[in-house]
Short mmCIF file of C-alpha atoms in Angstrom, two decimals:
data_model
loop_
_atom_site.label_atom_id
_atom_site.label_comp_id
_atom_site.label_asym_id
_atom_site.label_seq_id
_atom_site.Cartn_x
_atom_site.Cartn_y
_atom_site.Cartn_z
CA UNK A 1 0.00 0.00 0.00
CA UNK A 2 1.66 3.79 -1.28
CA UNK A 3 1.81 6.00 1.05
CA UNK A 4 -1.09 8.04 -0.25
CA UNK A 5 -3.27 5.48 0.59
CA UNK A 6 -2.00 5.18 4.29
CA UNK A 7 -2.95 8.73 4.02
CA UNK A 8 -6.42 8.52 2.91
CA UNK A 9 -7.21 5.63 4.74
CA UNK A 10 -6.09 7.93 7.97
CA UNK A 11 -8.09 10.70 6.75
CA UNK A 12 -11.36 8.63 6.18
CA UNK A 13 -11.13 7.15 9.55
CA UNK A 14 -11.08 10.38 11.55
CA UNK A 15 -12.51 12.41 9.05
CA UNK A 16 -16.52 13.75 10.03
CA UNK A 17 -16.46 13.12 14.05
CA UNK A 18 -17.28 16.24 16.15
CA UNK A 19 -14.77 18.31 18.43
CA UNK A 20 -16.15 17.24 21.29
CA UNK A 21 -15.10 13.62 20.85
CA UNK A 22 -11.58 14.75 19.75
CA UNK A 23 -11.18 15.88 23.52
CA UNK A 24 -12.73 12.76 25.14
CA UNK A 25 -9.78 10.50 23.00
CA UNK A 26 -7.64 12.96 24.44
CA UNK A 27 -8.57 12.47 27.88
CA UNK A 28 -9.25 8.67 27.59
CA UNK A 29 -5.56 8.62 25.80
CA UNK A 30 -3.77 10.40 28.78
CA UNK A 31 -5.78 8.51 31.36
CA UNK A 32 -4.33 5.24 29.81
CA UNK A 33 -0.71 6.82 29.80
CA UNK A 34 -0.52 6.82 33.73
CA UNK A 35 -2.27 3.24 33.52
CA UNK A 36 -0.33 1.47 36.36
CA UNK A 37 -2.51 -0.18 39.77
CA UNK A 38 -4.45 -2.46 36.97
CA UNK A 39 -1.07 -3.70 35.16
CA UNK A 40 1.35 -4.14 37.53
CA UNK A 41 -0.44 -4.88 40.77
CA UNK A 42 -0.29 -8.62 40.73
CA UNK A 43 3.96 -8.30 40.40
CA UNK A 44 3.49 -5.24 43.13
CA UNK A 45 1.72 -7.48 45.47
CA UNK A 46 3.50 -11.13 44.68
CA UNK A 47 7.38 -10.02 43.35
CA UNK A 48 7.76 -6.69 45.47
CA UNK A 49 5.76 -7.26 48.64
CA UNK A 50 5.70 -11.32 48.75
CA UNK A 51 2.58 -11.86 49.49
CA UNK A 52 0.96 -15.46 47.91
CA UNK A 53 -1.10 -15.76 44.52
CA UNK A 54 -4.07 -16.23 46.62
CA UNK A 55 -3.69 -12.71 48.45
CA UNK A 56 -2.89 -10.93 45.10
CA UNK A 57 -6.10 -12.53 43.60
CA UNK A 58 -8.57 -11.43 46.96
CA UNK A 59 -6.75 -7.75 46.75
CA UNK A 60 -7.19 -7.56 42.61
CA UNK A 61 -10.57 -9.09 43.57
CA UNK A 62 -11.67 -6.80 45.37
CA UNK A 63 -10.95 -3.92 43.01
CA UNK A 64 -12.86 -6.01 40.77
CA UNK A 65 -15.84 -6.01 43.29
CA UNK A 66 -15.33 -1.88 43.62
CA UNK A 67 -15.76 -1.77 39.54
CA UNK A 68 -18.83 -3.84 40.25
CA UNK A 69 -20.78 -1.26 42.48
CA UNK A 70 -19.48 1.37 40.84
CA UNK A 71 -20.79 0.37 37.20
CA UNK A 72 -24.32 0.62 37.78
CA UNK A 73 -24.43 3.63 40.48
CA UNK A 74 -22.11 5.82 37.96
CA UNK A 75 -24.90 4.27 35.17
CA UNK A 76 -27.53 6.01 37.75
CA UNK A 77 -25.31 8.92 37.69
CA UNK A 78 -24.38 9.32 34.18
CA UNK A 79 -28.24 9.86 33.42
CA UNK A 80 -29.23 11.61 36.64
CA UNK A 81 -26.45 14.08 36.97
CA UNK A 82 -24.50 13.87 33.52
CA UNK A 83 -22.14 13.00 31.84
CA UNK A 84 -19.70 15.44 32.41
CA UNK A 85 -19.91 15.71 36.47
CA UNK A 86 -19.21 12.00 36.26
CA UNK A 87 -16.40 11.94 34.51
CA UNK A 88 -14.97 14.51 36.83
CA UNK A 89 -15.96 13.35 40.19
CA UNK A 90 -14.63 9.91 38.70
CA UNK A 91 -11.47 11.17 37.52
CA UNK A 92 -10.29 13.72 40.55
CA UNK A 93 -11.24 10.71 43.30
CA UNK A 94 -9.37 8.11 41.43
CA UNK A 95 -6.00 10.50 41.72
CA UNK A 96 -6.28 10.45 45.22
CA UNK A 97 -6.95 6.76 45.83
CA UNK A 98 -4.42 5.89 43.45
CA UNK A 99 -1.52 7.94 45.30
CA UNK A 100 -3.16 6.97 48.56
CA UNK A 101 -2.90 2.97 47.59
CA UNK A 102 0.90 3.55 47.05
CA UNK A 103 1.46 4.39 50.65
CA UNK A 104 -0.39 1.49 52.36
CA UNK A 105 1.90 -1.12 54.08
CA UNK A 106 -0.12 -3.17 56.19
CA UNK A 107 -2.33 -5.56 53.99
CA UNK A 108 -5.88 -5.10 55.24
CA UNK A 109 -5.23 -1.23 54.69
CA UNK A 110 -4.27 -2.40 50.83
CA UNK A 111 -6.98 -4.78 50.43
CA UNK A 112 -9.37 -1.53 51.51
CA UNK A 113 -7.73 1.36 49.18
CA UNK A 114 -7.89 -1.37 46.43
CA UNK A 115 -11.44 -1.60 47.00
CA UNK A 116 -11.62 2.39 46.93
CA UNK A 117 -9.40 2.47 43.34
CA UNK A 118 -12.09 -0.43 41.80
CA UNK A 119 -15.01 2.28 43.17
CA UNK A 120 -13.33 5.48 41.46
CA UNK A 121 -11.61 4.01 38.28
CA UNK A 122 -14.74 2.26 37.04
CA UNK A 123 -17.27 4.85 37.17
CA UNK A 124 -16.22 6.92 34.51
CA UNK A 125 -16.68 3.89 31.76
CA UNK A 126 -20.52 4.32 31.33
CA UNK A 127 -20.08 8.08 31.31
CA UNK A 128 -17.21 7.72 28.73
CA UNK A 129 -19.43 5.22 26.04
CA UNK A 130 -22.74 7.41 26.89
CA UNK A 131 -21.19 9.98 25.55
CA UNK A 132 -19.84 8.90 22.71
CA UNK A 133 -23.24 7.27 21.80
CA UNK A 134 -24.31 10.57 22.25
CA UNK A 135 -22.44 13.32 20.72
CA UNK A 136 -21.57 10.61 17.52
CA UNK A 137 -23.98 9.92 14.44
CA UNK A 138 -25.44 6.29 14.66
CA UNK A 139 -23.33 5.49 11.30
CA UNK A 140 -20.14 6.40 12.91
CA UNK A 141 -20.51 4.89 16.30
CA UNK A 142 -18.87 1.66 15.89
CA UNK A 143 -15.45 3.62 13.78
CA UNK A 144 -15.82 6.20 16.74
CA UNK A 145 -15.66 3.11 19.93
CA UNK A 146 -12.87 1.96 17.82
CA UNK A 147 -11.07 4.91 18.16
CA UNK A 148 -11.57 5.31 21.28
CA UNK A 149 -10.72 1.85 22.23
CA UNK A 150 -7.34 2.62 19.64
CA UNK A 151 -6.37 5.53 22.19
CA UNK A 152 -6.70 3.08 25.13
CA UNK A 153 -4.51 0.72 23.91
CA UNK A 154 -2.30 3.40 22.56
CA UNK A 155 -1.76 5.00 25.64
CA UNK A 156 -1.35 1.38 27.53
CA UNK A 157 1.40 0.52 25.26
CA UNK A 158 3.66 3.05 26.05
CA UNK A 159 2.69 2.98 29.30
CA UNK A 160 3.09 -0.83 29.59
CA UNK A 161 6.67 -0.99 28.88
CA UNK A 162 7.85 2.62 30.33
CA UNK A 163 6.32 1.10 33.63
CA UNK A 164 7.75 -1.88 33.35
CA UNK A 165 11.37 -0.25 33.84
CA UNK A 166 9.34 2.14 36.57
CA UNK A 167 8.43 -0.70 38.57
CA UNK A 168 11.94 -2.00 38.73
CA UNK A 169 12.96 1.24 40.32
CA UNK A 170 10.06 2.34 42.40
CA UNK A 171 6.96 0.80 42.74
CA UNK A 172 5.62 4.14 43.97
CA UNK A 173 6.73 6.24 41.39
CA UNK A 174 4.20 4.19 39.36
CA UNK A 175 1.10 5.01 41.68
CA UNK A 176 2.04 8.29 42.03
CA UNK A 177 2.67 8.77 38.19
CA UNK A 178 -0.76 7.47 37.75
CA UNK A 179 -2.52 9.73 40.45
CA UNK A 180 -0.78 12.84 38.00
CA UNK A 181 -1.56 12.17 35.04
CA UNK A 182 -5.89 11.18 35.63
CA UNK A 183 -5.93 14.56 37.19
CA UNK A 184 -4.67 15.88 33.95
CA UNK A 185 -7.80 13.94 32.26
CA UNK A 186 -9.76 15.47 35.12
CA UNK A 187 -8.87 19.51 34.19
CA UNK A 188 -9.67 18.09 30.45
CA UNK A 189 -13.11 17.54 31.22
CA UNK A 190 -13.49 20.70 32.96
CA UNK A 191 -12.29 22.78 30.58
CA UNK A 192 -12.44 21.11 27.28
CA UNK A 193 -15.91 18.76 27.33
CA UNK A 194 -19.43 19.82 27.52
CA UNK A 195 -22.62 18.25 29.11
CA UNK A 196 -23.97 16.01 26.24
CA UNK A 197 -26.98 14.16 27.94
CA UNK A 198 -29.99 14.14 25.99
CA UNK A 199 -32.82 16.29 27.11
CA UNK A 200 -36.38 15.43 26.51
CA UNK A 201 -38.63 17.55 24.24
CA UNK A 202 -41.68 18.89 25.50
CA UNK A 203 -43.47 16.15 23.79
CA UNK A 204 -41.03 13.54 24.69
CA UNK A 205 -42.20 14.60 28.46
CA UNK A 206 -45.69 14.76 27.93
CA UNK A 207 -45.64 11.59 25.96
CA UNK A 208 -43.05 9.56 28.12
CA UNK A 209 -43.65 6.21 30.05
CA UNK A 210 -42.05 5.18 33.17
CA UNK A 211 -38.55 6.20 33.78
CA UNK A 212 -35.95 3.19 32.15
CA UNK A 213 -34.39 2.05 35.65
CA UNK A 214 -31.98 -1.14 36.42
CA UNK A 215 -35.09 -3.37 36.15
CA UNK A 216 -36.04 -2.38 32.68
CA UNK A 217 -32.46 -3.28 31.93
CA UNK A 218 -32.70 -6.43 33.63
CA UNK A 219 -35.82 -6.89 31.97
CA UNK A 220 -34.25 -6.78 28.19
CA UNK A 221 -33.53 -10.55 27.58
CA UNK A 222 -31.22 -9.47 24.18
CA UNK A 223 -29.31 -6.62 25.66
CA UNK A 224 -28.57 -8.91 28.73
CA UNK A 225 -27.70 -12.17 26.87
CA UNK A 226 -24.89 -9.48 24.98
CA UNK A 227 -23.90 -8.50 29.09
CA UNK A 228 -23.51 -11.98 29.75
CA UNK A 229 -21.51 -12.69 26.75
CA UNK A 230 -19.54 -9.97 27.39
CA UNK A 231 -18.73 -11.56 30.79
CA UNK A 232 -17.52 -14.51 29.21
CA UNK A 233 -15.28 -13.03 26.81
CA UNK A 234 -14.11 -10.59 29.80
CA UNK A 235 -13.33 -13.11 31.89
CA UNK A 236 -10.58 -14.39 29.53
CA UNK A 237 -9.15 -11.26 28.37
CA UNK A 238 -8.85 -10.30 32.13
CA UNK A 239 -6.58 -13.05 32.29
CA UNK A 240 -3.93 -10.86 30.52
CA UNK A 241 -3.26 -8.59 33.42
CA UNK A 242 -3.66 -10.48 36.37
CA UNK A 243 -2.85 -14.88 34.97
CA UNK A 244 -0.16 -13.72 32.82
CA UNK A 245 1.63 -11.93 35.25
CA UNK A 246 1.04 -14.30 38.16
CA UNK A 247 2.01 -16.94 35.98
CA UNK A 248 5.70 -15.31 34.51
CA UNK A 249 6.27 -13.85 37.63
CA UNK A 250 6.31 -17.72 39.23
CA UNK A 251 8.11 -18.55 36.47
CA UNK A 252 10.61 -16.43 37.30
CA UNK A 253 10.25 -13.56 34.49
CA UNK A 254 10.93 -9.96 35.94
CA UNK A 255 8.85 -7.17 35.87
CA UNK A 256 10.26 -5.60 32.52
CA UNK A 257 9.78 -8.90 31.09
CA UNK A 258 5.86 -9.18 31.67
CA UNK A 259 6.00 -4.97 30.53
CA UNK A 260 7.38 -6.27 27.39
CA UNK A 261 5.14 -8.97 26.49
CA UNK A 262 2.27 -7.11 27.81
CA UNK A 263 3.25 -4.23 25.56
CA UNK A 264 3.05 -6.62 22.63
CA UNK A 265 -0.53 -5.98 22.93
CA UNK A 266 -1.17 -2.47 22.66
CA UNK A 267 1.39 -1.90 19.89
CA UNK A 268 -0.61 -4.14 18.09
CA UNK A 269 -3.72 -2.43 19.04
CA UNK A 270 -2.18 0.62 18.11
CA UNK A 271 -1.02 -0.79 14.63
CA UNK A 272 -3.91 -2.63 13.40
CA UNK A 273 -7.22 -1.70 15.11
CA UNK A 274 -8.24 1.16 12.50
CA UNK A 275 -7.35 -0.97 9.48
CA UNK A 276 -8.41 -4.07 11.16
CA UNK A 277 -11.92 -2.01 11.77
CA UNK A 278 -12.17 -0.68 8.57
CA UNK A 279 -12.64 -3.92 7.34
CA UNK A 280 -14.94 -5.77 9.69
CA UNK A 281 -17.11 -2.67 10.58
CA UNK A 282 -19.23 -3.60 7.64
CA UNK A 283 -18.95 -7.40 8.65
CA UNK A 284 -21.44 -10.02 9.68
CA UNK A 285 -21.12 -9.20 13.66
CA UNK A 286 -22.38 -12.91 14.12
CA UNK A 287 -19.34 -14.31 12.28
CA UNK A 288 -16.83 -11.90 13.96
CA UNK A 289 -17.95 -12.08 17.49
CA UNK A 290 -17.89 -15.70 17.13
CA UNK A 291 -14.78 -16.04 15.53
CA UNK A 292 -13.11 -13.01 17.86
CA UNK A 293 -13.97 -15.26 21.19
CA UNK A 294 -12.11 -18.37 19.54
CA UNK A 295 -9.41 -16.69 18.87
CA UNK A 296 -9.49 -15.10 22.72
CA UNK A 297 -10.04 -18.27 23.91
CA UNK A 298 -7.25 -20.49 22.09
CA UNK A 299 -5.04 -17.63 22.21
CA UNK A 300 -4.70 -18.05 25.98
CA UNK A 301 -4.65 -21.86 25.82
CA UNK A 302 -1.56 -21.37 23.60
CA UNK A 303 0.03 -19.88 26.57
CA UNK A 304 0.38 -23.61 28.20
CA UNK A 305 3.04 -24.37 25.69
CA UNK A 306 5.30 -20.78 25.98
CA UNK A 307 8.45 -21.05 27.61
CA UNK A 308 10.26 -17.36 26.66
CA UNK A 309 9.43 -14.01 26.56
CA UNK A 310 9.27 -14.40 22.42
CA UNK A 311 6.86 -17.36 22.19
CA UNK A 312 4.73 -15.51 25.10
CA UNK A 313 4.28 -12.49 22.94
CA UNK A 314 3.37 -14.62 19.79
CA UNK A 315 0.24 -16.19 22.14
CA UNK A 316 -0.41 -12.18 22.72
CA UNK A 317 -0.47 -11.22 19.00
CA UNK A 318 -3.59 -14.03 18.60
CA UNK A 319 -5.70 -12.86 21.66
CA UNK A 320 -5.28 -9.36 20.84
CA UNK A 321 -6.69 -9.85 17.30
CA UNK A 322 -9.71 -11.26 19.04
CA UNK A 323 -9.82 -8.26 20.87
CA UNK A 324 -9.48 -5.72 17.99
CA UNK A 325 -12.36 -7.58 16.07
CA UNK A 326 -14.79 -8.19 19.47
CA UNK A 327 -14.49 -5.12 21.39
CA UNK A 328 -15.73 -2.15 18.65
CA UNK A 329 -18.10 -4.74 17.40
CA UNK A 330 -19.66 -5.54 20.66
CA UNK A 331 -19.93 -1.82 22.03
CA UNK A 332 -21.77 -0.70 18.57
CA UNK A 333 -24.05 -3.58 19.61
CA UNK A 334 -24.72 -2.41 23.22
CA UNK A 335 -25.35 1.02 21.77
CA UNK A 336 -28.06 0.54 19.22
CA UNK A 337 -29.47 -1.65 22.20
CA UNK A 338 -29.31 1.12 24.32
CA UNK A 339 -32.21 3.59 24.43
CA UNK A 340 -31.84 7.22 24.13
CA UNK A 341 -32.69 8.43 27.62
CA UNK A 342 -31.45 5.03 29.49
CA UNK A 343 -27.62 5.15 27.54
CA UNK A 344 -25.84 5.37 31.17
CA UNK A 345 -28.24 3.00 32.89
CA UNK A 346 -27.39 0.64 29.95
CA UNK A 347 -23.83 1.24 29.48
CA UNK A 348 -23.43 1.33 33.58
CA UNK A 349 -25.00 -3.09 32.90
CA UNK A 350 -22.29 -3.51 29.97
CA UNK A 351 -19.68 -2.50 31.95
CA UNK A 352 -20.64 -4.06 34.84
CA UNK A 353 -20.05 -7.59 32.85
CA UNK A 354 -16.20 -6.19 32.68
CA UNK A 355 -16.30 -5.35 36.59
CA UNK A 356 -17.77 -8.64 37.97
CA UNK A 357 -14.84 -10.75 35.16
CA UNK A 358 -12.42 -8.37 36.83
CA UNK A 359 -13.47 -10.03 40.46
CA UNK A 360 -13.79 -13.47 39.09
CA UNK A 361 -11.11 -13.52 37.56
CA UNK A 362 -8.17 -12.79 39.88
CA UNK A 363 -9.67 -15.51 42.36
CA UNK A 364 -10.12 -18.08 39.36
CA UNK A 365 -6.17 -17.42 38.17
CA UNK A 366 -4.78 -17.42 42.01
CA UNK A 367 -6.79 -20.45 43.01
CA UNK A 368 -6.29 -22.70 39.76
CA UNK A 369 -2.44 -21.21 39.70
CA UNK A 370 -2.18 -22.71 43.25
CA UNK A 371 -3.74 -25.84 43.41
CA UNK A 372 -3.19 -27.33 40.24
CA UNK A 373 -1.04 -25.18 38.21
CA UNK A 374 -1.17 -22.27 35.64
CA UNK A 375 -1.56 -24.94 32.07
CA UNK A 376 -4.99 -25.85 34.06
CA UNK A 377 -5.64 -22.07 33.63
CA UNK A 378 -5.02 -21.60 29.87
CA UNK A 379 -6.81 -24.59 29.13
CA UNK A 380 -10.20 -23.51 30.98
CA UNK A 381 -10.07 -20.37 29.21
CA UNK A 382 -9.94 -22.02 25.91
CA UNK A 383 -12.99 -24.06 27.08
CA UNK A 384 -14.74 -20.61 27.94
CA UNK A 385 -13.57 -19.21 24.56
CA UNK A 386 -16.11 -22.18 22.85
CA UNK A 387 -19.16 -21.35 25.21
CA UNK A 388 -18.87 -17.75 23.75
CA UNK A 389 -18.45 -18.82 20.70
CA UNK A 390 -21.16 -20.60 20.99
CA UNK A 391 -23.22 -18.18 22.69
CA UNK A 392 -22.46 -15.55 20.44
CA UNK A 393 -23.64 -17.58 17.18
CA UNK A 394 -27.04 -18.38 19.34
CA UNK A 395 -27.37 -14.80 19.91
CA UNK A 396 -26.82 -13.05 16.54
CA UNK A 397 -29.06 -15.82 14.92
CA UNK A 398 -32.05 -14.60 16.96
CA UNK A 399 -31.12 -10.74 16.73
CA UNK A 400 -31.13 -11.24 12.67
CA UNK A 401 -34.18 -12.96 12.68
CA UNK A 402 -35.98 -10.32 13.44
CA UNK A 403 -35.56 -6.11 14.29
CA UNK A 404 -34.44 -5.82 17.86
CA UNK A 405 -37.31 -4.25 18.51
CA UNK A 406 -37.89 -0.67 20.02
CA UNK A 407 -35.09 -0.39 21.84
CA UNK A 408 -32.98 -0.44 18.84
CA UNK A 409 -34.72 1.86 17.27
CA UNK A 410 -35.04 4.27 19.75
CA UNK A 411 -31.06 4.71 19.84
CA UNK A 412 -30.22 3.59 16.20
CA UNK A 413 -32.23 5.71 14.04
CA UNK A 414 -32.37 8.84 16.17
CA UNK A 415 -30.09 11.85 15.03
CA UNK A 416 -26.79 12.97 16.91
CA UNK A 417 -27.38 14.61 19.65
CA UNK A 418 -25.88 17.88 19.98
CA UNK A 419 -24.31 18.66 23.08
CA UNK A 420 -26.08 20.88 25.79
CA UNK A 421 -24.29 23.66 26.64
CA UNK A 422 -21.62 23.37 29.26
CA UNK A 423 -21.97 23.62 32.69
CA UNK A 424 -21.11 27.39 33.76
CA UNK A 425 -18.11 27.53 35.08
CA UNK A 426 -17.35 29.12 39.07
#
């Protein structure tokens, strides 16, 4: 491919998105540049402090069960309050937990502050994808989450390997680096993004039902058949930052070896997602979901038979094609399932799914890492890599059978929103 092409290509997939979202990539891309507590707190915990697997999974746990709360009351939030006081209250308290988790020694005071970092971090998520569903033309959504989830992984892969060397210096330097940089993403949102919550016409008032709350939500067989999915899938890709790690750091790799291999995964991200996207984002989802949670799964089987740094970042290149394909694809679902005036409530559910894998998780890797091994590990996630599979080709075959009813419609065939003014400023 010529260079112009590269060029055009680039142009066509940023070209038509608003300002607005321009400044939420460049918040969600410095956020992920201080990304630290989430990649390198299994090796803090185990390598640094030497405490067991099991203790590392109940403390990584537990931030897991702080992302779990915190999905659907910042879901509340996001519709109550807005999107943009969310984002800030979530970003400013996750600075200070951060920096204060780097200064607890005695482990129940850990175990506590990780609790408070799982409450803070996660509650910006449904704030983050409402908006974007919001402030983005339906026909654009899926490029746009692909973007966004490009910046992510940007920002993690420099980040990833920079804190690798970090870590092998100062373990606090790391939390404290992390604290600085999401209260840079917090003055961002002050300054830079403005309240894009939908508000209701006079006729949408007059003419409205009951409020959508967490039971309508629960309610919606599709949308939560997609949550559960997504806890399936999440579940295994989880197993990147906190199995991986456990299991190279009782192999004996170092620090800046897991920051290497780790990194192999957002440089590929960064590489491939756009071009990758480009060419499934007119796809059959059914086929690239189900293919997307193969590859997840028997990526991380493959990781049984890798000895060396080289053949553990080969296992990393498959999952994180998997990921590139599943994770654009899967949000552009959730939106058009979403309903205009329920987004957060519905995005809060989604990313709950991510939350409650992030708890499982940890205590699945520590106790099957224990017991029996890590290869028992890797092998159980390519089992749970065929039930998605699976579950995703069920799925899709009854959402194309028919229109996903008004839900879908509600969100997919309504204009862009424009953003609401912003929020006056003291």
């Amino acid at each position: 491919m010529s260079v112009a092409s590269l060029r055009r290509a680039a142009r066509e997939s940023v070209a038509g998105l608003p300002r607005e979202f321009w400044w939420l990539w460049t918040s969600t891309l410095v956020n992920r540049l201080g990304a630290f507590v989430a990649t390198f707190m299994t090796l803090y915990l185990t390598v640094d402090r030497g405490y067991s697997a099991s203790f590392a999974g109940l403390v990584v746990a537990l931030h897991g069960l702080g992302g779990v709360v915190s999905s659907l009351g910042a879901g509340v939030m996001t519709d109550r309050l807005g999107r943009r006081p969310t984002l800030l209250a979530a970003q400013a308290s996750t600075a200070f937990s951060v920096a204060l988790l780097g200064f607890m020694e005695h482990p129940a005071a850990i175990a506590a502050v990780a609790l408070l970092v799982g409450l803070t971090s996660n509650a910006s998520r449904p704030a983050v994808q409402a908006m974007i569903a919001d402030i983005v033309r339906p026909e654009d959504r899926v490029r746009a989450f692909s973007l966004n989830y490009w910046a992510i992984n940007l920002g993690f892969a420099v980040s990833a390997a920079v804190a690798g060397f970090v870590a092998e210096y100062s373990y606090l330097a790391g939390f404290l680096g992390e604290a600085a940089l999401t209260l840079v993403c917090a003055v961002l949102v002050y300054a830079k993004l403005p309240e894009s919550r939908p508000e209701r016409t006079a006729a949408e008032q007059s003419a409205a039902g009951p409020e959508t709350g967490l039971g309508t939500v629960l309610r919606d067989g599709r949308f939560m058949g997609v949550v559960g999915l997504s806890f399936l899938i999440s579940l295994i890709f989880t197993q990147g930052s906190f199995g991986l790690p456990l299991a190279m750091g009782s192999g004996g790799f170092s620090a800046a070896d897991y920051g290497m291999v780790a990194a192999v995964n957002g440089v590929l991200i960064v590489l491939l997602q756009l071009p990758v996207t480009r060419f499934t984002e007119k796809g059959d989802p059914q086929k690239l979901l189900v293919v997307s949670a193969l590859l997840a799964g028997y990526g991380f089987g493959l990781t049984a038979f890798a000895g060396s740094v080289w053949s553990l970042g080969l296992t990393v290149c498959v999952w994180t094609l998997a990921e590139i394909v599943n994770s654009p694809t899967q949000m552009g679902l959730v939106a058009r399932l979403s309903p205009l005036h329920g987004r957060g409530r519905y995005q809060g559910m989604y990313t709950m799914s991510w939350a409650v894998a992030s708890l499982v998780a940890p205590l699945m890797a520590g106790f099957m890492i224990d017991r029996w091994g890590a290869g028992w590990l890797w092998a159980s996630m390519a089992v749970l890599g065929t039930v998605a599979a699976l579950g995703y080709w069920l799925l899709m075959r009854r959402l194309s059978g028919s229109e996903p009813g008004p839900v879908v419609s509600a969100s997919a065939s309504a204009p862009a929103v424009r953003p609401a003014p912003a929020v006056a400023e003291a």
